[in-house]
PDB file of C-alpha atoms and ligand atoms in Angstrom:
ATOM      1  CA  MET A   1      63.056  11.011  58.327  1.00 51.00           C
ATOM      2  CA  LYS A   2      60.749  13.915  58.988  1.00 62.00           C
ATOM      3  CA  LYS A   3      62.450  14.536  62.286  1.00 69.00           C
ATOM      4  CA  THR A   4      65.897  14.667  60.667  1.00 70.00           C
ATOM      5  CA  ALA A   5      64.624  17.114  58.067  1.00 73.00           C
ATOM      6  CA  LEU A   6      63.206  19.300  60.808  1.00 71.00           C
ATOM      7  CA  ILE A   7      66.474  19.229  62.732  1.00 69.00           C
ATOM      8  CA  THR A   8      68.440  20.026  59.581  1.00 68.00           C
ATOM      9  CA  THR A   9      66.161  22.986  58.870  1.00 70.00           C
ATOM     10  CA  LEU A  10      66.563  24.146  62.449  1.00 67.00           C
ATOM     11  CA  ILE A  11      70.341  23.923  62.276  1.00 64.00           C
ATOM     12  CA  ILE A  12      70.404  25.826  58.991  1.00 65.00           C
ATOM     13  CA  THR A  13      68.078  28.493  60.397  1.00 63.00           C
ATOM     14  CA  ILE A  14      70.150  28.936  63.545  1.00 58.00           C
ATOM     15  CA  GLY A  15      73.298  29.079  61.434  1.00 59.00           C
ATOM     16  CA  LEU A  16      71.774  31.738  59.223  1.00 58.00           C
ATOM     17  CA  ILE A  17      70.671  33.841  62.180  1.00 56.00           C
ATOM     18  CA  ALA A  18      74.134  33.612  63.730  1.00 57.00           C
ATOM     19  CA  PHE A  19      75.773  34.499  60.425  1.00 52.00           C
ATOM     20  CA  THR A  20      73.454  37.456  59.817  1.00 51.00           C
ATOM     21  CA  SER A  21      74.039  38.864  63.281  1.00 49.00           C
ATOM     22  CA  VAL A  22      77.799  38.663  62.778  1.00 47.00           C
ATOM     23  CA  VAL A  23      77.429  40.590  59.513  1.00 45.00           C
ATOM     24  CA  ILE A  24      75.103  43.152  61.119  1.00 45.00           C
ATOM     25  CA  SER A  25      77.338  43.693  64.146  1.00 42.00           C
ATOM     26  CA  SER A  26      80.485  44.173  62.068  1.00 42.00           C
ATOM     27  CA  ASN A  27      78.582  46.667  59.911  1.00 43.00           C
ATOM     28  CA  SER A  28      77.427  48.616  62.906  1.00 44.00           C
ATOM     29  CA  ASP A  29      80.970  48.653  64.301  1.00 44.00           C
ATOM     30  CA  GLU A  30      82.016  50.351  61.121  1.00 40.00           C
ATOM     31  CA  ALA A  31      79.097  52.768  61.351  1.00 42.00           C
ATOM     32  CA  LYS A  32      80.051  53.514  64.940  1.00 43.00           C
ATOM     33  CA  SER A  33      83.597  54.430  64.036  1.00 44.00           C
ATOM     34  CA  MET A  34      82.293  56.704  61.280  1.00 43.00           C
ATOM     35  CA  ARG A  35      80.035  58.460  63.712  1.00 47.00           C
ATOM     36  CA  SER A  36      82.526  58.870  66.472  1.00 51.00           C
ATOM     37  CA  TRP A  37      85.594  60.991  66.723  1.00 58.00           C
ATOM     38  CA  PHE A  38      88.617  60.919  68.897  1.00 60.00           C
ATOM     39  CA  LYS A  39      88.298  57.166  69.535  1.00 57.00           C
ATOM     40  CA  GLN A  40      85.114  57.362  71.547  1.00 53.00           C
ATOM     41  CA  THR A  41      82.067  55.357  70.546  1.00 46.00           C
ATOM     42  CA  LYS A  42      79.315  56.289  72.964  1.00 47.00           C
ATOM     43  CA  ASN A  43      78.340  59.495  71.282  1.00 56.00           C
ATOM     44  CA  GLN A  44      76.046  58.637  68.405  1.00 66.00           C
ATOM     45  CA  ILE A  45      76.232  61.416  65.920  1.00 76.00           C
ATOM     46  CA  ASP A  46      73.765  61.356  63.069  1.00 81.00           C
ATOM     47  CA  PRO A  47      75.798  60.519  59.929  1.00 83.00           C
ATOM     48  CA  LEU A  48      73.495  62.819  57.964  1.00 87.00           C
ATOM     49  CA  GLN A  49      74.593  65.768  60.080  1.00 89.00           C
ATOM     50  CA  ILE A  50      78.223  64.901  59.457  1.00 89.00           C
ATOM     51  CA  GLN A  51      77.503  64.662  55.737  1.00 91.00           C
ATOM     52  CA  ARG A  52      75.740  68.028  55.680  1.00 93.00           C
ATOM     53  CA  TYR A  53      78.528  69.680  57.609  1.00 95.00           C
ATOM     54  CA  THR A  54      81.132  68.182  55.276  1.00 94.00           C
ATOM     55  CA  ASP A  55      79.183  69.468  52.251  1.00 94.00           C
ATOM     56  CA  GLU A  56      78.726  72.963  53.659  1.00 94.00           C
ATOM     57  CA  CYS A  57      81.976  73.552  55.492  1.00 96.00           C
ATOM     58  CA  GLY A  58      84.354  71.171  53.774  1.00 96.00           C
ATOM     59  CA  SER A  59      84.386  72.662  50.290  1.00 95.00           C
ATOM     60  CA  CYS A  60      87.214  75.166  50.870  1.00 96.00           C
ATOM     61  CA  HIS A  61      89.135  73.286  53.561  1.00 96.00           C
ATOM     62  CA  PHE A  62      89.216  70.202  55.736  1.00 96.00           C
ATOM     63  CA  PRO A  63      85.924  69.843  57.701  1.00 96.00           C
ATOM     64  CA  TYR A  64      87.246  70.417  61.220  1.00 97.00           C
ATOM     65  CA  GLN A  65      85.466  68.266  63.828  1.00 95.00           C
ATOM     66  CA  PRO A  66      83.292  70.323  66.216  1.00 95.00           C
ATOM     67  CA  GLY A  67      85.275  69.044  69.222  1.00 95.00           C
ATOM     68  CA  LEU A  68      88.360  70.918  68.015  1.00 97.00           C
ATOM     69  CA  LEU A  69      86.997  74.307  69.141  1.00 97.00           C
ATOM     70  CA  PRO A  70      84.952  75.552  72.078  1.00 97.00           C
ATOM     71  CA  ALA A  71      81.335  76.614  71.534  1.00 97.00           C
ATOM     72  CA  THR A  72      82.100  80.352  71.841  1.00 97.00           C
ATOM     73  CA  SER A  73      84.512  80.162  68.928  1.00 98.00           C
ATOM     74  CA  TRP A  74      82.068  78.214  66.738  1.00 98.00           C
ATOM     75  CA  GLU A  75      79.330  80.670  67.581  1.00 97.00           C
ATOM     76  CA  GLN A  76      81.481  83.603  66.469  1.00 97.00           C
ATOM     77  CA  ILE A  77      82.426  81.778  63.273  1.00 98.00           C
ATOM     78  CA  ILE A  78      78.791  80.966  62.453  1.00 97.00           C
ATOM     79  CA  ASN A  79      77.696  84.547  63.187  1.00 96.00           C
ATOM     80  CA  ASN A  80      80.311  86.044  60.863  1.00 97.00           C
ATOM     81  CA  LEU A  81      80.332  83.794  57.819  1.00 97.00           C
ATOM     82  CA  ASP A  82      80.106  86.790  55.471  1.00 97.00           C
ATOM     83  CA  ASP A  83      83.553  87.804  56.724  1.00 97.00           C
ATOM     84  CA  HIS A  84      85.203  84.429  57.178  1.00 98.00           C
ATOM     85  CA  PHE A  85      89.001  84.738  57.295  1.00 97.00           C
ATOM     86  CA  GLY A  86      88.875  87.024  54.286  1.00 96.00           C
ATOM     87  CA  GLU A  87      86.280  84.963  52.380  1.00 97.00           C
ATOM     88  CA  ASN A  88      82.535  85.021  52.093  1.00 97.00           C
ATOM     89  CA  ALA A  89      81.222  81.674  53.356  1.00 97.00           C
ATOM     90  CA  GLU A  90      77.629  82.791  53.928  1.00 96.00           C
ATOM     91  CA  LEU A  91      74.886  80.146  54.062  1.00 95.00           C
ATOM     92  CA  PRO A  92      71.108  80.480  53.877  1.00 94.00           C
ATOM     93  CA  GLU A  93      69.402  80.869  57.279  1.00 93.00           C
ATOM     94  CA  SER A  94      67.576  77.545  56.743  1.00 91.00           C
ATOM     95  CA  GLN A  95      70.876  75.639  56.767  1.00 91.00           C
ATOM     96  CA  LEU A  96      72.466  77.638  59.555  1.00 94.00           C
ATOM     97  CA  LYS A  97      70.231  76.417  62.346  1.00 93.00           C
ATOM     98  CA  SER A  98      71.086  72.725  62.158  1.00 92.00           C
ATOM     99  CA  LEU A  99      74.719  73.546  61.487  1.00 95.00           C
ATOM    100  CA  ARG A 100      74.900  75.736  64.576  1.00 96.00           C
ATOM    101  CA  ASN A 101      73.274  73.002  66.699  1.00 94.00           C
ATOM    102  CA  TYR A 102      75.664  70.404  65.372  1.00 94.00           C
ATOM    103  CA  LEU A 103      78.753  72.508  66.086  1.00 96.00           C
ATOM    104  CA  LEU A 104      77.661  73.780  69.492  1.00 96.00           C
ATOM    105  CA  ASN A 105      76.346  70.453  70.808  1.00 93.00           C
ATOM    106  CA  ASN A 106      79.601  68.703  69.944  1.00 93.00           C
ATOM    107  CA  ALA A 107      82.002  71.534  70.767  1.00 95.00           C
ATOM    108  CA  ALA A 108      85.003  71.189  73.063  1.00 95.00           C
ATOM    109  CA  GLY A 109      83.858  71.769  76.623  1.00 94.00           C
ATOM    110  CA  ARG A 110      80.438  70.263  75.868  1.00 92.00           C
ATOM    111  CA  THR A 111      81.553  66.720  75.171  1.00 83.00           C
ATOM    112  CA  ARG A 112      83.511  64.429  77.382  1.00 76.00           C
ATOM    113  CA  TYR A 113      85.981  62.651  75.172  1.00 78.00           C
ATOM    114  CA  GLY A 114      89.762  62.945  75.241  1.00 88.00           C
ATOM    115  CA  LEU A 115      91.040  65.444  72.708  1.00 93.00           C
ATOM    116  CA  PRO A 116      88.453  68.200  73.351  1.00 94.00           C
ATOM    117  CA  ASN A 117      89.162  67.890  77.078  1.00 93.00           C
ATOM    118  CA  LYS A 118      92.884  68.299  76.506  1.00 95.00           C
ATOM    119  CA  ILE A 119      92.180  71.349  74.346  1.00 96.00           C
ATOM    120  CA  MET A 120      90.065  72.976  77.060  1.00 96.00           C
ATOM    121  CA  ALA A 121      92.518  72.105  79.841  1.00 96.00           C
ATOM    122  CA  ALA A 122      95.462  73.599  77.944  1.00 97.00           C
ATOM    123  CA  GLN A 123      93.503  76.779  77.206  1.00 97.00           C
ATOM    124  CA  GLY A 124      92.746  77.409  80.870  1.00 96.00           C
ATOM    125  CA  ASP A 125      91.793  81.048  81.406  1.00 96.00           C
ATOM    126  CA  HIS A 126      93.478  82.275  78.261  1.00 97.00           C
ATOM    127  CA  PRO A 127      91.230  83.939  75.668  1.00 97.00           C
ATOM    128  CA  LEU A 128      89.549  81.573  73.188  1.00 97.00           C
ATOM    129  CA  PRO A 129      90.808  82.055  69.626  1.00 97.00           C
ATOM    130  CA  LEU A 130      88.734  81.671  66.442  1.00 97.00           C
ATOM    131  CA  ARG A 131      91.281  79.339  64.962  1.00 98.00           C
ATOM    132  CA  ILE A 132      92.122  75.798  66.003  1.00 98.00           C
ATOM    133  CA  THR A 133      95.677  76.550  64.918  1.00 98.00           C
ATOM    134  CA  GLU A 134      95.879  79.332  67.529  1.00 98.00           C
ATOM    135  CA  LEU A 135      94.792  77.178  70.455  1.00 98.00           C
ATOM    136  CA  ARG A 136      97.475  76.735  73.090  1.00 98.00           C
ATOM    137  CA  TYR A 137      97.148  72.960  72.823  1.00 98.00           C
ATOM    138  CA  PHE A 138      97.640  73.107  69.068  1.00 98.00           C
ATOM    139  CA  LEU A 139     100.637  75.442  69.254  1.00 98.00           C
ATOM    140  CA  HIS A 140     102.242  73.275  71.890  1.00 97.00           C
ATOM    141  CA  GLU A 141     101.799  70.036  69.885  1.00 97.00           C
ATOM    142  CA  HIS A 142     103.147  71.546  66.660  1.00 97.00           C
ATOM    143  CA  SER A 143     105.923  73.743  68.029  1.00 97.00           C
ATOM    144  CA  GLU A 144     108.744  71.484  66.817  1.00 95.00           C
ATOM    145  CA  ILE A 145     107.710  71.367  63.167  1.00 96.00           C
ATOM    146  CA  PRO A 146     109.855  73.739  61.087  1.00 96.00           C
ATOM    147  CA  SER A 147     108.218  76.069  58.525  1.00 96.00           C
ATOM    148  CA  LYS A 148     110.052  74.369  55.667  1.00 95.00           C
ATOM    149  CA  MET A 149     107.753  71.377  56.274  1.00 96.00           C
ATOM    150  CA  VAL A 150     104.608  73.527  56.462  1.00 97.00           C
ATOM    151  CA  GLN A 151     104.349  77.090  55.099  1.00 96.00           C
ATOM    152  CA  ASP A 152     107.261  76.569  52.691  1.00 96.00           C
ATOM    153  CA  ASN A 153     106.072  73.110  51.697  1.00 96.00           C
ATOM    154  CA  PRO A 154     103.880  73.441  48.566  1.00 96.00           C
ATOM    155  CA  ASN A 155     102.010  70.238  49.500  1.00 96.00           C
ATOM    156  CA  VAL A 156     101.021  71.513  52.942  1.00 97.00           C
ATOM    157  CA  LYS A 157     101.050  75.348  52.839  1.00 97.00           C
ATOM    158  CA  SER A 158      99.352  75.882  56.182  1.00 97.00           C
ATOM    159  CA  PHE A 159      98.757  74.169  59.519  1.00 98.00           C
ATOM    160  CA  SER A 160      95.043  74.605  58.772  1.00 98.00           C
ATOM    161  CA  ASN A 161      95.297  71.707  56.286  1.00 98.00           C
ATOM    162  CA  CYS A 162      95.197  68.991  58.962  1.00 97.00           C
ATOM    163  CA  ASP A 163      94.594  66.117  56.557  1.00 96.00           C
ATOM    164  CA  ARG A 164      97.762  66.772  54.528  1.00 97.00           C
ATOM    165  CA  CYS A 165      99.792  65.414  57.431  1.00 97.00           C
ATOM    166  CA  HIS A 166      97.324  63.468  59.586  1.00 96.00           C
ATOM    167  CA  GLN A 167      96.339  60.470  57.455  1.00 93.00           C
ATOM    168  CA  SER A 168      93.267  59.658  59.591  1.00 92.00           C
ATOM    169  CA  ALA A 169      92.129  63.233  60.242  1.00 94.00           C
ATOM    170  CA  ARG A 170      88.748  62.602  58.605  1.00 90.00           C
ATOM    171  CA  GLN A 171      88.027  59.911  61.196  1.00 87.00           C
ATOM    172  CA  GLY A 172      89.042  62.333  63.910  1.00 89.00           C
ATOM    173  CA  LEU A 173      92.209  60.400  64.672  1.00 90.00           C
ATOM    174  CA  TYR A 174      95.237  62.642  65.167  1.00 93.00           C
ATOM    175  CA  ASP A 175      97.643  60.143  66.636  1.00 91.00           C
ATOM    176  CA  GLU A 176     101.205  61.307  66.059  1.00 90.00           C
ATOM    177  CA  HIS A 177     102.065  57.837  64.715  1.00 89.00           C
ATOM    178  CA  ASP A 178      99.647  58.386  61.833  1.00 90.00           C
ATOM    179  CA  VAL A 179     101.457  61.514  60.633  1.00 95.00           C
ATOM    180  CA  ARG A 180     103.093  61.557  57.182  1.00 95.00           C
ATOM    181  CA  ILE A 181     104.288  64.997  56.140  1.00 96.00           C
ATOM    182  CA  PRO A 182     104.255  65.257  52.308  1.00 95.00           C
ATOM    183  CA  GLY A 183     107.809  65.246  50.961  1.00 92.00           C
ATOM    184  CA  VAL A 184     109.146  64.452  54.431  1.00 90.00           C
ATOM    185  CA  GLY A 185     107.448  61.183  55.400  1.00 81.00           C
ATOM    186  CA  ARG A 186     106.866  59.735  58.821  1.00 84.00           C
ATOM    187  CA  TRP A 187     107.268  62.040  61.772  1.00 80.00           C
ATOM    188  CA  ASP A 188     109.888  60.783  64.200  1.00 76.00           C
ATOM    189  CA  ASP A 189     110.460  62.867  67.259  1.00 66.00           C
TER     190      ASP A 189
HETATM  191  C1  HEC B 201      84.500  80.023  50.670  1.00 97.23           C
HETATM  192  C2  HEC B 201      85.453  79.153  51.301  1.00 97.23           C
HETATM  193  C3  HEC B 201      85.155  78.721  52.734  1.00 97.23           C
HETATM  194  C4  HEC B 201      84.038  78.095  53.201  1.00 97.23           C
HETATM  195  C5  HEC B 201      82.774  77.679  52.447  1.00 97.23           C
HETATM  196  C6  HEC B 201      84.275  77.858  54.626  1.00 97.23           C
HETATM  197  N1  HEC B 201      85.516  78.311  54.976  1.00 97.23           N
HETATM  198 FE1  HEC B 201      86.374  78.144  56.801  1.00 97.23          FE
HETATM  199  N2  HEC B 201      88.046  79.072  56.106  1.00 97.23           N
HETATM  200  C7  HEC B 201      88.224  79.557  54.831  1.00 97.23           C
HETATM  201  C8  HEC B 201      89.538  80.186  54.727  1.00 97.23           C
HETATM  202  C9  HEC B 201      90.131  80.824  53.498  1.00 97.23           C
HETATM  203  C10 HEC B 201      90.154  80.024  55.992  1.00 97.23           C
HETATM  204  C11 HEC B 201      91.552  80.452  56.403  1.00 97.23           C
HETATM  205  C12 HEC B 201      92.495  79.317  56.035  1.00 97.23           C
HETATM  206  C13 HEC B 201      93.948  79.599  56.269  1.00 97.23           C
HETATM  207  O1  HEC B 201      94.291  80.566  56.926  1.00 97.23           O
HETATM  208  O2  HEC B 201      94.778  78.796  55.779  1.00 97.23           O
HETATM  209  C14 HEC B 201      89.189  79.311  56.833  1.00 97.23           C
HETATM  210  C15 HEC B 201      89.433  78.948  58.143  1.00 97.23           C
HETATM  211  C16 HEC B 201      88.534  78.296  58.973  1.00 97.23           C
HETATM  212  C17 HEC B 201      88.802  77.927  60.345  1.00 97.23           C
HETATM  213  C18 HEC B 201      90.107  78.149  61.096  1.00 97.23           C
HETATM  214  C19 HEC B 201      91.112  77.052  60.751  1.00 97.23           C
HETATM  215  C20 HEC B 201      92.397  77.223  61.546  1.00 97.23           C
HETATM  216  O3  HEC B 201      93.356  77.781  60.977  1.00 97.23           O
HETATM  217  O4  HEC B 201      92.425  76.839  62.699  1.00 97.23           O
HETATM  218  C21 HEC B 201      87.666  77.350  60.826  1.00 97.23           C
HETATM  219  C22 HEC B 201      87.455  76.795  62.224  1.00 97.23           C
HETATM  220  C23 HEC B 201      86.683  77.358  59.755  1.00 97.23           C
HETATM  221  N3  HEC B 201      87.252  77.917  58.639  1.00 97.23           N
HETATM  222  C24 HEC B 201      85.392  76.880  59.870  1.00 97.23           C
HETATM  223  C25 HEC B 201      84.462  76.882  58.826  1.00 97.23           C
HETATM  224  C26 HEC B 201      83.086  76.477  58.976  1.00 97.23           C
HETATM  225  C27 HEC B 201      82.438  76.016  60.262  1.00 97.23           C
HETATM  226  C28 HEC B 201      82.504  76.583  57.731  1.00 97.23           C
HETATM  227  C29 HEC B 201      81.069  76.290  57.350  1.00 97.23           C
HETATM  228  C30 HEC B 201      80.065  77.099  57.985  1.00 97.23           C
HETATM  229  C31 HEC B 201      83.526  77.072  56.817  1.00 97.23           C
HETATM  230  N4  HEC B 201      84.687  77.247  57.525  1.00 97.23           N
HETATM  231  C32 HEC B 201      83.345  77.284  55.473  1.00 97.23           C
HETATM  232  C33 HEC B 201      87.329  79.464  53.792  1.00 97.23           C
HETATM  233  C34 HEC B 201      86.086  78.860  53.856  1.00 97.23           C
HETATM  234  C1  HEC B 202     102.707  69.859  58.724  1.00 97.23           C
HETATM  235  C2  HEC B 202     101.952  68.702  59.127  1.00 97.23           C
HETATM  236  C3  HEC B 202     100.804  68.886  60.119  1.00 97.23           C
HETATM  237  C4  HEC B 202      99.648  69.614  59.970  1.00 97.23           C
HETATM  238  C5  HEC B 202      99.223  70.425  58.769  1.00 97.23           C
HETATM  239  C6  HEC B 202      98.891  69.405  61.178  1.00 97.23           C
HETATM  240  N1  HEC B 202      99.569  68.604  62.042  1.00 97.23           N
HETATM  241 FE1  HEC B 202      98.945  67.919  63.846  1.00 97.23          FE
HETATM  242  N2  HEC B 202     100.736  67.058  64.184  1.00 97.23           N
HETATM  243  C7  HEC B 202     101.770  66.966  63.267  1.00 97.23           C
HETATM  244  C8  HEC B 202     102.918  66.314  63.874  1.00 97.23           C
HETATM  245  C9  HEC B 202     104.248  66.020  63.207  1.00 97.23           C
HETATM  246  C10 HEC B 202     102.527  65.982  65.202  1.00 97.23           C
HETATM  247  C11 HEC B 202     103.369  65.275  66.288  1.00 97.23           C
HETATM  248  C12 HEC B 202     104.214  66.346  66.931  1.00 97.23           C
HETATM  249  C13 HEC B 202     105.160  65.821  67.980  1.00 97.23           C
HETATM  250  O1  HEC B 202     104.881  64.802  68.586  1.00 97.23           O
HETATM  251  O2  HEC B 202     106.193  66.470  68.206  1.00 97.23           O
HETATM  252  C14 HEC B 202     101.144  66.464  65.343  1.00 97.23           C
HETATM  253  C15 HEC B 202     100.402  66.324  66.503  1.00 97.23           C
HETATM  254  C16 HEC B 202      99.040  66.584  66.594  1.00 97.23           C
HETATM  255  C17 HEC B 202      98.196  66.236  67.719  1.00 97.23           C
HETATM  256  C18 HEC B 202      98.655  65.494  68.975  1.00 97.23           C
HETATM  257  C19 HEC B 202      98.657  64.005  68.656  1.00 97.23           C
HETATM  258  C20 HEC B 202      99.140  63.125  69.765  1.00 97.23           C
HETATM  259  O3  HEC B 202      99.285  61.908  69.491  1.00 97.23           O
HETATM  260  O4  HEC B 202      99.356  63.611  70.862  1.00 97.23           O
HETATM  261  C21 HEC B 202      96.934  66.657  67.408  1.00 97.23           C
HETATM  262  C22 HEC B 202      95.682  66.482  68.247  1.00 97.23           C
HETATM  263  C23 HEC B 202      96.988  67.297  66.112  1.00 97.23           C
HETATM  264  N3  HEC B 202      98.281  67.232  65.654  1.00 97.23           N
HETATM  265  C24 HEC B 202      95.898  67.872  65.461  1.00 97.23           C
HETATM  266  C25 HEC B 202      95.993  68.614  64.292  1.00 97.23           C
HETATM  267  C26 HEC B 202      94.892  69.359  63.709  1.00 97.23           C
HETATM  268  C27 HEC B 202      93.486  69.424  64.281  1.00 97.23           C
HETATM  269  C28 HEC B 202      95.385  69.973  62.575  1.00 97.23           C
HETATM  270  C29 HEC B 202      94.677  70.947  61.674  1.00 97.23           C
HETATM  271  C30 HEC B 202      93.995  72.086  62.284  1.00 97.23           C
HETATM  272  C31 HEC B 202      96.788  69.573  62.454  1.00 97.23           C
HETATM  273  N4  HEC B 202      97.115  68.768  63.522  1.00 97.23           N
HETATM  274  C32 HEC B 202      97.632  69.954  61.418  1.00 97.23           C
HETATM  275  C33 HEC B 202     101.742  67.465  61.971  1.00 97.23           C
HETATM  276  C34 HEC B 202     100.750  68.259  61.435  1.00 97.23           C
END
């Protein structure tokens, strides 16, 4: 009797451990995809940093992932926040340091994953712009979209509003199959 009870307890315990680890691993998969952009999972970015960046730089527009611009461009943006595309986006010095590190460490050209590499390759020796929307890669990818779907579309207004069209932009996924242009629908090219 005692032996059976012991075995039962053992089985239950093993079952519980197995169950818990399944729960934990599926949770951490989710956490991984939150922390990674552009479909890569190796780079572990502190979710707190992402949160801070989103709070500080995502109040006026979509919080562009650091890998969308090279470090030189981010540096210039951070150094001129008082004159930021016609707005004052100044931040206290205490917040600037970690923000600068976050942007520069994860900038295109300093990380290895796909999209930033494509951005750098397409730019070649051409001057680096301040805007993502002026990168050669960006211009090339969006050259077939007429202005009636963008500038003249009250639900989009500007190419700078990535998430209006790219449904998974916040996860750093810009697959063309995930594009829905407001008032137009799925993009079929
Ligand atoms: C006070 C509002 C405001 C805040 C805060 C702000 N921005 Fe901007 N940002 C703008 C405006 C306005 C534009 C120009 C948008 C346009 O042309 O449609 C812009 C454009 C940009 C662009 C270029 C987008 C493109 O067209 O490719 C980048 C990159 C950018 N901001 C980064 C940042 C970063 C990094 C921070 C945080 C340090 C930040 N912004 C905070 C207002 C803001
Ligand atoms: C008006 C809607 C719209 C806006 C706004 C927009 N895009 Fe796009 N984007 C598209 C469409 C449509 C395509 C596919 C174009 C094609 O294949 O001809 C695309 C393609 C892309 C691609 C290539 C995807 C692939 O599968 O090769 C990337 C990367 C991308 N966009 C990033 C961005 C970023 C970053 C922003 C903001 C700075 C942005 N887009 C803003 C509509 C938009």
